[in-house]
Coordinates of N, CA, C and O in Angstrom, one line a residue:
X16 N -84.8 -13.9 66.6 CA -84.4 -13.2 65.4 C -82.9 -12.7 65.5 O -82.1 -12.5 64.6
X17 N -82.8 -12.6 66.8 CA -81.4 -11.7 66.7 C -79.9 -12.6 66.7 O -78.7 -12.4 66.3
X18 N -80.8 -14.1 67.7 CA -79.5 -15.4 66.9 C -79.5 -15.5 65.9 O -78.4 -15.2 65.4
X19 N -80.6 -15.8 65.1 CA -80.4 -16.4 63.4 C -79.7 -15.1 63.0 O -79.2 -15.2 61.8
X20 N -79.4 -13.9 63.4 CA -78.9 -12.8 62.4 C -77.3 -12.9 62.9 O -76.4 -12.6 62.2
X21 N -77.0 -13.3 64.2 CA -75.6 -13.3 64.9 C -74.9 -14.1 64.4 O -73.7 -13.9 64.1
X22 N -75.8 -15.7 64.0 CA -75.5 -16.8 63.9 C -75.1 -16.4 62.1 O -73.9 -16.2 62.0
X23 N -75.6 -16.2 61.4 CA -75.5 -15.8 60.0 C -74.2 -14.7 60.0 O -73.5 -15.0 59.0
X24 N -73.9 -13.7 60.6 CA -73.1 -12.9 60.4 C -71.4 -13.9 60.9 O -70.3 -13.9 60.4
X25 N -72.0 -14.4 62.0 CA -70.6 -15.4 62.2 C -70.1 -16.1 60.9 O -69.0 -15.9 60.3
X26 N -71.8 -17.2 60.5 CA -70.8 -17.8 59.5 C -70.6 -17.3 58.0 O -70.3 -18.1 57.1
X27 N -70.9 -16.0 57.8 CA -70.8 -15.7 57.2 C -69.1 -14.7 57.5 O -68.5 -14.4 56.4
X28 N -68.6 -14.3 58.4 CA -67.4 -14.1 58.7 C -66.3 -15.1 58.9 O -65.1 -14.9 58.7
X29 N -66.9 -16.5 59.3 CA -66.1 -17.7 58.9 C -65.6 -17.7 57.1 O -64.4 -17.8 56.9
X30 N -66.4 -17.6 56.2 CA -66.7 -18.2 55.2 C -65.8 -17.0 54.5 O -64.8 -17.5 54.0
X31 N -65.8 -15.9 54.5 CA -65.2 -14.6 54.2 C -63.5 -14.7 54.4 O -62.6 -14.6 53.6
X32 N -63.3 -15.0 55.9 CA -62.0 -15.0 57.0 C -61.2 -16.4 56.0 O -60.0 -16.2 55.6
X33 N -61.7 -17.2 55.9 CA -60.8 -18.4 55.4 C -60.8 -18.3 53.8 O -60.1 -19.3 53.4
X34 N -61.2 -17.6 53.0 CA -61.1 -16.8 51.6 C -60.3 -16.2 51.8 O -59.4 -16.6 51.0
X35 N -59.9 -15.3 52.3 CA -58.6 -14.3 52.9 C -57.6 -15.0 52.7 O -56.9 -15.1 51.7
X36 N -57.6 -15.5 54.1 CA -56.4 -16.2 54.3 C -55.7 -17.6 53.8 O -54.6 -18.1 54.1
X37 N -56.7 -18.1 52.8 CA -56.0 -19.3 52.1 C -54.6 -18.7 51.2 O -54.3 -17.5 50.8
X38 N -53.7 -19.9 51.0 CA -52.4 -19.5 50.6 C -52.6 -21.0 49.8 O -53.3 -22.0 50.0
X39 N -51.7 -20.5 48.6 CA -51.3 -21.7 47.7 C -50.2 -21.6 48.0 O -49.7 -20.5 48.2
X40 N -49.4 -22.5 48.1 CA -47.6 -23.1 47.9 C -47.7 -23.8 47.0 O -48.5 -24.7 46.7
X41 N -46.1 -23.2 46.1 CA -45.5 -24.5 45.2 C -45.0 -25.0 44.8 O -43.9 -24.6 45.2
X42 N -44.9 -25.9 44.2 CA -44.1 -27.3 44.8 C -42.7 -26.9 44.8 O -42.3 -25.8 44.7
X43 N -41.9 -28.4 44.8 CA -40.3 -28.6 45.2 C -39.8 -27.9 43.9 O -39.8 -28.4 42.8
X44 N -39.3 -26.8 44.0 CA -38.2 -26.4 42.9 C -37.9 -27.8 42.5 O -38.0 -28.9 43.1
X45 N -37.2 -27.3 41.1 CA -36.3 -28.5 40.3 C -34.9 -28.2 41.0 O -34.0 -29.1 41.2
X46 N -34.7 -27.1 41.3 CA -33.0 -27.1 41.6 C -32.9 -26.8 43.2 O -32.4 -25.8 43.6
X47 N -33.6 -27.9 44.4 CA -33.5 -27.5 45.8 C -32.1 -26.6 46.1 O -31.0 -26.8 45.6
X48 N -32.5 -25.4 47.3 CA -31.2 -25.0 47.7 C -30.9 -25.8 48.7 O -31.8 -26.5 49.3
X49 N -29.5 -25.8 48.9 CA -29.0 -25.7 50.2 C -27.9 -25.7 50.5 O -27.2 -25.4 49.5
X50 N -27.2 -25.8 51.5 CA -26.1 -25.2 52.3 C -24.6 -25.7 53.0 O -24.5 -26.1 54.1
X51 N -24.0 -25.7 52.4 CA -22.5 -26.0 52.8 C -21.9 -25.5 53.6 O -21.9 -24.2 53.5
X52 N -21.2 -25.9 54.6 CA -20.8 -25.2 55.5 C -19.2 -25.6 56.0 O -18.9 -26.6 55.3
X53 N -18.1 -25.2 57.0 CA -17.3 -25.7 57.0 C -17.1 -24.8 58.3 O -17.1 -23.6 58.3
X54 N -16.7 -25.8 59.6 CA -16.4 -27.5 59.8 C -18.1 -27.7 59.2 O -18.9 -26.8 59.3
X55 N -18.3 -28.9 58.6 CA -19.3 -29.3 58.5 C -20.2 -30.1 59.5 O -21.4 -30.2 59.2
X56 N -20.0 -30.7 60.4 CA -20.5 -31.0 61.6 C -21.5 -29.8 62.3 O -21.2 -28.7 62.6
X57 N -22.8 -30.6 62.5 CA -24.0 -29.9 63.0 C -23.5 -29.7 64.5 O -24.3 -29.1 65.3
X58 N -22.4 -30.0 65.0 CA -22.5 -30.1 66.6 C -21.2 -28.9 66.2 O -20.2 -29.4 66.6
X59 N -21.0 -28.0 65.7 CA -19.8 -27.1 65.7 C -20.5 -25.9 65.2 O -20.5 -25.7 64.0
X60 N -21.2 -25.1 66.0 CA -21.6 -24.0 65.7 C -20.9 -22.7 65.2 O -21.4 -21.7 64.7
X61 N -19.6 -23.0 65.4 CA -18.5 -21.6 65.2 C -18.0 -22.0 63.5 O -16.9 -22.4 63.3
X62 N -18.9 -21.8 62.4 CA -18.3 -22.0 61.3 C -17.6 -21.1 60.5 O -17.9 -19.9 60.5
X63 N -16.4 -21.5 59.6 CA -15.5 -20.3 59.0 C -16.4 -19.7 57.4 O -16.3 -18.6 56.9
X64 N -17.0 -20.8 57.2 CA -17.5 -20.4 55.9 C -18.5 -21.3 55.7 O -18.4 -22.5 55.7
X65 N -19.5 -20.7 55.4 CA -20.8 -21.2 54.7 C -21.6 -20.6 53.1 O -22.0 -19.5 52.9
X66 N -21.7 -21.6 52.5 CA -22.2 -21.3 51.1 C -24.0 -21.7 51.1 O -24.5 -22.7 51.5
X67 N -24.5 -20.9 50.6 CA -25.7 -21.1 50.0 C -25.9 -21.1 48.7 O -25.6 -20.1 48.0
X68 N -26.4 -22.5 48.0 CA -26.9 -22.6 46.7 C -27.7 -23.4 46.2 O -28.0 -24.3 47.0
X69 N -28.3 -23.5 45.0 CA -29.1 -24.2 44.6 C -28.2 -25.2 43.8 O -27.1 -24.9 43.5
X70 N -29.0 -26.6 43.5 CA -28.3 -28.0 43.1 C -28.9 -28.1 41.9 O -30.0 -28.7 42.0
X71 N -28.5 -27.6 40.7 CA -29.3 -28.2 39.3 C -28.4 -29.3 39.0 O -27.3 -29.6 39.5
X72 N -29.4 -30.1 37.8 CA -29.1 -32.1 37.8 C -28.6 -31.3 36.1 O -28.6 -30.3 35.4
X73 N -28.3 -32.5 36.0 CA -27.4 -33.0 34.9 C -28.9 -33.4 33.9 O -29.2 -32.8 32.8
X74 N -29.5 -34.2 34.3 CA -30.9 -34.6 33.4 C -30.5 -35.0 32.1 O -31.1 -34.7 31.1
X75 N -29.2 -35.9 32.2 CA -28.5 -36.5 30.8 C -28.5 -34.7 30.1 O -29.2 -34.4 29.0
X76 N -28.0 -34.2 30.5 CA -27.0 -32.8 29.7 C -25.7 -33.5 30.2 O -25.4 -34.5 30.7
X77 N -25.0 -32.6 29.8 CA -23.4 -32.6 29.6 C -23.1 -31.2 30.8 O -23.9 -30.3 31.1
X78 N -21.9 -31.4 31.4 CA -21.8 -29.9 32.4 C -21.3 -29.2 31.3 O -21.8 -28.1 31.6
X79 N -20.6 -29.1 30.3 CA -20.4 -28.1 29.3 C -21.4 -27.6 28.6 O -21.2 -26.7 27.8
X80 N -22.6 -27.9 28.9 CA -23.9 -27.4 28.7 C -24.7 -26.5 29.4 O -25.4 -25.6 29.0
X81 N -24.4 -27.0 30.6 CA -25.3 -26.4 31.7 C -24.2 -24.9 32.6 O -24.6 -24.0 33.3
X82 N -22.7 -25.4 31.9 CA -22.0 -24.3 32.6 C -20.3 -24.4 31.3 O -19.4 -25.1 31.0
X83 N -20.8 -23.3 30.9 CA -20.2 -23.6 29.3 C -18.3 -22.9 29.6 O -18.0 -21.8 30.0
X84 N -17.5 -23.8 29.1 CA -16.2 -23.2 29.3 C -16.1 -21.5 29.0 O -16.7 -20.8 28.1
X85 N -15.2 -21.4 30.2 CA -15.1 -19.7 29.3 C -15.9 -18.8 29.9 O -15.5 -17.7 30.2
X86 N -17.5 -19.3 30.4 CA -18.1 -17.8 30.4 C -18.5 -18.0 32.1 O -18.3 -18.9 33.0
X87 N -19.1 -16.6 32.1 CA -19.1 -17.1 34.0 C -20.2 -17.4 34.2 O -21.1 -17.1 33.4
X88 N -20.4 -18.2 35.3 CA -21.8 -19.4 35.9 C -22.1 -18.6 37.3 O -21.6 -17.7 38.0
X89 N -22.6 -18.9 37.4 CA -23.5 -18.1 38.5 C -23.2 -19.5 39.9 O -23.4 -19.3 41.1
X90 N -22.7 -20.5 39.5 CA -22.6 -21.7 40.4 C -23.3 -22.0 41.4 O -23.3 -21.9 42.6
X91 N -24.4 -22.7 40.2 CA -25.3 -23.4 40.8 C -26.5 -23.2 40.3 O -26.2 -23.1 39.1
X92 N -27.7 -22.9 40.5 CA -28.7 -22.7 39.7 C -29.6 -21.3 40.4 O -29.3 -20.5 41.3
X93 N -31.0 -21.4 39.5 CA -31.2 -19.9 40.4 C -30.6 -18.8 40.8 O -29.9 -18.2 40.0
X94 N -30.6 -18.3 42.2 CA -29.9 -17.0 41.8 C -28.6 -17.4 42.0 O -28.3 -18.6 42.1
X95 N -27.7 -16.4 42.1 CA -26.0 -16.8 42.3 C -25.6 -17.0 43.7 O -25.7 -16.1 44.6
X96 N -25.0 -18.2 44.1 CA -24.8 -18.4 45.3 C -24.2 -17.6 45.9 O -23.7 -16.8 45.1
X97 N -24.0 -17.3 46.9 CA -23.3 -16.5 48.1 C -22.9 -17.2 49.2 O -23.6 -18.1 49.6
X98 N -21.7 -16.9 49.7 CA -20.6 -17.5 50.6 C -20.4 -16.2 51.6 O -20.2 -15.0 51.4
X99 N -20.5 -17.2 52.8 CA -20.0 -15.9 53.9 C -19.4 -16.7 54.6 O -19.6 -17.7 55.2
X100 N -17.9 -15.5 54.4 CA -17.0 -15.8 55.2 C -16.8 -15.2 56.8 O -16.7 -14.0 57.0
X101 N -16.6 -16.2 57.9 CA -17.2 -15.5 59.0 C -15.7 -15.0 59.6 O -15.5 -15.1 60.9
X102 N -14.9 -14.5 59.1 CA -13.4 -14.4 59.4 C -12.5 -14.4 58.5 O -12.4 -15.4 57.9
X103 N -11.8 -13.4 58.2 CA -10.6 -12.8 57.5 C -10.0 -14.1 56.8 O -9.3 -14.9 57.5
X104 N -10.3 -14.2 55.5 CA -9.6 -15.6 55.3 C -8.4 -15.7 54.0 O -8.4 -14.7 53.2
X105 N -7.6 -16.3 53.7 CA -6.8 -16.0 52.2 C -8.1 -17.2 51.2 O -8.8 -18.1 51.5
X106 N -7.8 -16.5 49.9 CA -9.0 -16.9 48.8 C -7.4 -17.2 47.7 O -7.0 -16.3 47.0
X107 N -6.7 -18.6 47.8 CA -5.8 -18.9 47.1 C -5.1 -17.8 47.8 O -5.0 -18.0 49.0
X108 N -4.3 -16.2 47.0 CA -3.3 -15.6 47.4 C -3.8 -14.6 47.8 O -3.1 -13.6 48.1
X109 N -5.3 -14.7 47.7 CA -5.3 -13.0 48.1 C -6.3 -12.8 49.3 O -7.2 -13.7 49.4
X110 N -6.3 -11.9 50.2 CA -7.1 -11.7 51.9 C -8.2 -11.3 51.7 O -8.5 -10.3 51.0
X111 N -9.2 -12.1 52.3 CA -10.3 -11.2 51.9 C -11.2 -11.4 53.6 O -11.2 -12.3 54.4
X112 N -11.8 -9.9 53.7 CA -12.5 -10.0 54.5 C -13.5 -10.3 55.0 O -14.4 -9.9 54.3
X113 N -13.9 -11.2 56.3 CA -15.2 -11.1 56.4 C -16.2 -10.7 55.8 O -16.2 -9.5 55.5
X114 N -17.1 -11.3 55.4 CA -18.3 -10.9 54.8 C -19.0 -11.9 53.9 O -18.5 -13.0 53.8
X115 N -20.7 -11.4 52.9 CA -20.8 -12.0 52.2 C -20.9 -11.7 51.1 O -21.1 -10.6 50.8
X116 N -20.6 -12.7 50.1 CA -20.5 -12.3 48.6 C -21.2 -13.0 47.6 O -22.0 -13.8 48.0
X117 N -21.0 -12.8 46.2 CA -21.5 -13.6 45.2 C -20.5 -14.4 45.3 O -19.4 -14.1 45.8
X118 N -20.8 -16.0 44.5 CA -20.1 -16.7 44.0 C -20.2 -17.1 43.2 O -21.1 -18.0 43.1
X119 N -19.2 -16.8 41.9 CA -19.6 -17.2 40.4 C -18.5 -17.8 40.2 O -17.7 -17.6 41.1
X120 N -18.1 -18.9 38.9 CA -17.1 -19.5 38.2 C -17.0 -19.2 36.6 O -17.9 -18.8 35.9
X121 N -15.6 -19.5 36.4 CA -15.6 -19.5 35.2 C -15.0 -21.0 34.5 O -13.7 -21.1 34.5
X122 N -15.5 -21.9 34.2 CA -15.2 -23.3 33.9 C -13.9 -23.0 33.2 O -13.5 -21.9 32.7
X123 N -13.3 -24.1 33.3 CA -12.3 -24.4 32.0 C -11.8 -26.4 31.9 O -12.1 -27.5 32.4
X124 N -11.1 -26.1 31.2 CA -10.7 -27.6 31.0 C -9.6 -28.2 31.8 O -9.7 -29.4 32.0
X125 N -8.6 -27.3 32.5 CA -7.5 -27.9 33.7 C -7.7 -27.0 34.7 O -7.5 -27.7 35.7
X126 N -7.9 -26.1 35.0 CA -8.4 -25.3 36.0 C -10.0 -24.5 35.9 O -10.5 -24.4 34.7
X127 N -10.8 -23.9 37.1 CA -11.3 -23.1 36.9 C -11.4 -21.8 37.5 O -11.3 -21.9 38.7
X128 N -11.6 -20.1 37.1 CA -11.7 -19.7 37.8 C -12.5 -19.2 39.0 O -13.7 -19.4 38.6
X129 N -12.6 -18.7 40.4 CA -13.4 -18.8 41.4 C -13.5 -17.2 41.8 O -12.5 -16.5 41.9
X130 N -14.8 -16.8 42.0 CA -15.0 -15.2 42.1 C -15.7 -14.8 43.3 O -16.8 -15.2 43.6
X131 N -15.0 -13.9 44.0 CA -16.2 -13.4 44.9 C -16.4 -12.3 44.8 O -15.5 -11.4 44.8
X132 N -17.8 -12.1 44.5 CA -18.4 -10.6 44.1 C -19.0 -9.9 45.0 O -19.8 -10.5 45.7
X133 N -18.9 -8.6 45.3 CA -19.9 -7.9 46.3 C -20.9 -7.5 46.3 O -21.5 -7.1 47.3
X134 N -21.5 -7.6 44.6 CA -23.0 -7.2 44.6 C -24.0 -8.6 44.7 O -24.0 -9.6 43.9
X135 N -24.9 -8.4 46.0 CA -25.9 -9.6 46.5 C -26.6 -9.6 45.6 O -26.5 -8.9 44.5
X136 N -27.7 -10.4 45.9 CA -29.0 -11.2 45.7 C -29.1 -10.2 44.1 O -29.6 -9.2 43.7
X137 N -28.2 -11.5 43.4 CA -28.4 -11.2 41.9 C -28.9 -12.3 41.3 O -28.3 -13.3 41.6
X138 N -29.8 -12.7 40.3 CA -30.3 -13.7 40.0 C -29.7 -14.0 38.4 O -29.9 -13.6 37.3
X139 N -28.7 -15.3 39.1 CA -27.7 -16.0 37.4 C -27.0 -15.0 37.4 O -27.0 -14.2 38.3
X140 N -26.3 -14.9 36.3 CA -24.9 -14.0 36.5 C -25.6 -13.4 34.9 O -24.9 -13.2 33.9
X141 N -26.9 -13.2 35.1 CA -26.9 -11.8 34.0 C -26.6 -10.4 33.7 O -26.4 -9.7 32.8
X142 N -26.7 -10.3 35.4 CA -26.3 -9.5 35.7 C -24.9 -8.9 36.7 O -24.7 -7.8 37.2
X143 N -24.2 -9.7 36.7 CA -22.9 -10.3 37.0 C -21.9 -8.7 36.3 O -22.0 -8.4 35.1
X144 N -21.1 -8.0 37.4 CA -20.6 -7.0 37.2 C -19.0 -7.2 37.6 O -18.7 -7.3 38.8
X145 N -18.2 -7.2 36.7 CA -16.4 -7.6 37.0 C -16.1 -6.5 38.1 O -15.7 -6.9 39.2
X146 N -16.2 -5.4 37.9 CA -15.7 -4.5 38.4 C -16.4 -4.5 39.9 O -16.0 -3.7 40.8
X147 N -17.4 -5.4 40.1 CA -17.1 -5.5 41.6 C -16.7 -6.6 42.5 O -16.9 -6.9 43.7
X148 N -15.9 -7.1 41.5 CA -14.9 -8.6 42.1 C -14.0 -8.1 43.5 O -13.3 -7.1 43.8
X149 N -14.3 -9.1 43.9 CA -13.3 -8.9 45.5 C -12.4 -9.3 45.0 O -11.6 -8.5 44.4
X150 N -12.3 -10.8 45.0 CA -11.2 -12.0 44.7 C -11.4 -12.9 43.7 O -12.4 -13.5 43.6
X151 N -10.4 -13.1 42.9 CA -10.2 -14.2 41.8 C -9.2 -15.4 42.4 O -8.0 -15.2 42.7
X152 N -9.7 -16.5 42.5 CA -8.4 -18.1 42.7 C -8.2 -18.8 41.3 O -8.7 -18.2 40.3
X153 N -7.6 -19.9 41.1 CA -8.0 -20.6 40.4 C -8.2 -21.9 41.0 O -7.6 -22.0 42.1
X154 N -8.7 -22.7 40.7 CA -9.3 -23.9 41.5 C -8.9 -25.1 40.5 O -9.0 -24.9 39.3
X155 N -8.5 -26.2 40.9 CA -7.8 -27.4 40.1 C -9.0 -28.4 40.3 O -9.8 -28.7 41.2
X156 N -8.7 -28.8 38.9 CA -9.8 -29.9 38.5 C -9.4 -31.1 38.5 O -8.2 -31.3 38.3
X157 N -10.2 -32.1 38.7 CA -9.8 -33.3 38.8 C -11.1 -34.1 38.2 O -12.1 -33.6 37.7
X158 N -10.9 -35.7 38.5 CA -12.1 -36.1 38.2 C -12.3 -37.2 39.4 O -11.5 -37.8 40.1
X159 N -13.5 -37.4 39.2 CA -14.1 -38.1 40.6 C -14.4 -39.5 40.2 O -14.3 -39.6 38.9
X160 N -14.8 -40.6 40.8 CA -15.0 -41.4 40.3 C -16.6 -42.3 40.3 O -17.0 -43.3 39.8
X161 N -17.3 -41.3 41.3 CA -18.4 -41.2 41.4 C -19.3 -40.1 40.9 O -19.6 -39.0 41.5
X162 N -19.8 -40.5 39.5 CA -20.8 -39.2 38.9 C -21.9 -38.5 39.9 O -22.7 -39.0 40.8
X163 N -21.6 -37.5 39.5 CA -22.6 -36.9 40.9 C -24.1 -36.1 39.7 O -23.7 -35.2 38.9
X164 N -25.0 -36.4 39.8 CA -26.4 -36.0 39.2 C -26.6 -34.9 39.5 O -26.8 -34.1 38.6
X165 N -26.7 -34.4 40.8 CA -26.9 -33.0 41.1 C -25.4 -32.1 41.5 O -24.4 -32.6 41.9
X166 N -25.7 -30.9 41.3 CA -24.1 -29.9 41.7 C -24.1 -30.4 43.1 O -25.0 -31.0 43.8
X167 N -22.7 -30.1 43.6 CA -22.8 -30.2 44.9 C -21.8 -29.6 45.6 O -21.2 -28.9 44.8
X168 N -21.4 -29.4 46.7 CA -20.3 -28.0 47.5 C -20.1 -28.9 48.7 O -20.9 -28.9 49.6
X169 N -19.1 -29.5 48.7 CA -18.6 -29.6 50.2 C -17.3 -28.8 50.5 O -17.0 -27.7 49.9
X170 N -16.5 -29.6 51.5 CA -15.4 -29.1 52.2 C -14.1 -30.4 52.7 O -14.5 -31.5 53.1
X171 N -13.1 -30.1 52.6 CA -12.1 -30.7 52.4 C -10.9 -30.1 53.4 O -10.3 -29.0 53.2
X172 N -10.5 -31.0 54.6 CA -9.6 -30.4 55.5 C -8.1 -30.7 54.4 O -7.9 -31.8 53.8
X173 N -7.3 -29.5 54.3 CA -5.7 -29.5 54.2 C -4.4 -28.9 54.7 O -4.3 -27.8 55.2
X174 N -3.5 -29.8 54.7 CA -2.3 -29.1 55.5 C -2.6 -28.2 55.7 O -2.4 -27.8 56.9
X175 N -3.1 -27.0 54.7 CA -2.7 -25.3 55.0 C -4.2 -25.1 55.1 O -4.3 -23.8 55.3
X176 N -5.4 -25.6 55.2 CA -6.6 -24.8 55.5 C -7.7 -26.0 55.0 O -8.1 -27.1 55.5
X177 N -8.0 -25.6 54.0 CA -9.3 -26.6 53.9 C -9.7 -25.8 52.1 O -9.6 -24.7 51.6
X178 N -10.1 -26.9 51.6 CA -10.6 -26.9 49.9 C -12.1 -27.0 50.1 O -12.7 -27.9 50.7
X179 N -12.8 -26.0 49.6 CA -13.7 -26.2 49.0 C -14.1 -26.6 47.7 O -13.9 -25.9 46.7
X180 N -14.9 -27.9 47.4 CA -14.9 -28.5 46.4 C -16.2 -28.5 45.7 O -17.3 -29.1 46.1
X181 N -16.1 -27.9 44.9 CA -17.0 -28.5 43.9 C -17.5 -29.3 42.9 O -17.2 -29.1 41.7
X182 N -18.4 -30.6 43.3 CA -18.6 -31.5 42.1 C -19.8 -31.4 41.1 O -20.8 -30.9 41.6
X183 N -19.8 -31.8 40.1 CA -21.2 -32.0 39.3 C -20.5 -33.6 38.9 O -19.8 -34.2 39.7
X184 N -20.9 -34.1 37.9 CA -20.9 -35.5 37.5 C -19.4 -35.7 37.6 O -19.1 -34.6 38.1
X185 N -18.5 -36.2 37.5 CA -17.6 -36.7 37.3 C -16.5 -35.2 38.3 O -16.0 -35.2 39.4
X186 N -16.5 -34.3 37.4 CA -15.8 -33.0 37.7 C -16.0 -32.7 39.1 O -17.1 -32.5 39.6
X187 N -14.8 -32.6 39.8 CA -14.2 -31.9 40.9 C -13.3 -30.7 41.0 O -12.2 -30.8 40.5
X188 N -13.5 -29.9 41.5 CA -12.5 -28.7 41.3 C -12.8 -28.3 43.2 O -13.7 -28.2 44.0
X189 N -11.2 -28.3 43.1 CA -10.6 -27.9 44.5 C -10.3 -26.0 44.3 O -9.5 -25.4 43.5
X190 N -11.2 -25.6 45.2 CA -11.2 -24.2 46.1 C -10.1 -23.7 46.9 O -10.6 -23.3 47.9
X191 N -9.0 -23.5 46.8 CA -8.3 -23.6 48.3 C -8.6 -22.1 49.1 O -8.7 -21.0 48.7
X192 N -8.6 -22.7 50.3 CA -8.8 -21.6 51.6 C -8.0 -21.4 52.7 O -7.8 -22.5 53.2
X193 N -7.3 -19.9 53.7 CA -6.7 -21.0 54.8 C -7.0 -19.9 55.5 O -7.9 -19.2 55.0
X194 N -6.4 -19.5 56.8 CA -6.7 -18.4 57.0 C -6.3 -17.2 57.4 O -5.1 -17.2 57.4
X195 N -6.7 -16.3 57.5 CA -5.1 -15.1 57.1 C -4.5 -14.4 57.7 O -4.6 -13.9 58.8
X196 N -3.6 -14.4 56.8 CA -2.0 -14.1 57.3 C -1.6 -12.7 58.2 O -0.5 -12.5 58.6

């Protein structure tokens, strides 16, 4: 009697224990994050700047749709990307320190503007606050000759430092960075 009652209370703490602990996951976001870095080489551990963000697609939109001239973008999808700078760097003309920030844009048609903000983990730039701007650049646009479907963030070595670039379909806009003075 006292197995059938041991044996019963086991599986009945089996049966209980895996009710608990079941977890649902779900699926692939539409806009995967991920991560830019610069040097961009996995074998170079000492990086100056790394961006995290999410990649929304074009899905036959227009980028003047998805990131409208004029107003500010959160750059990229989901919440607003953040860039950490791992060392005192110039952002176009002005010094900015170590640390991490928001990263929002403001599109335009020959340039755009480039922001780093000090209030984190804000989701889209609804709640996007000017008055805690580090630094403003402006970033030059160009066009690519390869449409690109999803956003994307790399890095660009130059004479004076290195561009961070941003592509969506066609559009490129150069970042410039170097390091400071």
């Amino acid at each position: 009697m006292k197995k059938v009652l041991t044996l019963t209370i086991m599986a009945l703490a089996i049966v209980f224990t895996n009710e608990i602990t079941a977890q649902e996951f779900g699926g692939m976001d539409k806009s995967p994050a991920d991560i830019a870095s610069y040097p961009s080489s996995y074998k170079v551990s000492d990086k100056l700047i790394k961006v995290v963000y999410s990649r929304p697609q074009l899905k036959e939109r227009s980028l003047s749709q998805l990131a409208p001239e004029g107003k500010v973008w959160r750059t990229g999808a989901n919440e607003a990307a953040e860039i950490t700078l791992y060392k005192d760097m110039m952002f176009g003309d002005t010094s900015v320190k170590a640390g991490t920030y928001s990263l929002f844009t403001v599109p335009g048609e020959s340039e755009w503007t480039v922001i780093l903000n000090s209030n984190l983990n804000q989701w889209g730039a609804y709640s996007y606050d000017e008055s805690a701007d580090v630094a403003k650049t402006k970033g030059s646009v160009s066009m690519g000759d390869e449409s690109l479907e999803a956003f994307s963030i790399g890095f660009k070595e130059v004479d004076n430092g290195v561009h961070m670039v941003l592509g969506w379909g066609t559009t490129r806009v150069a970042v410039p960075f170097s390091m400071s003075m």
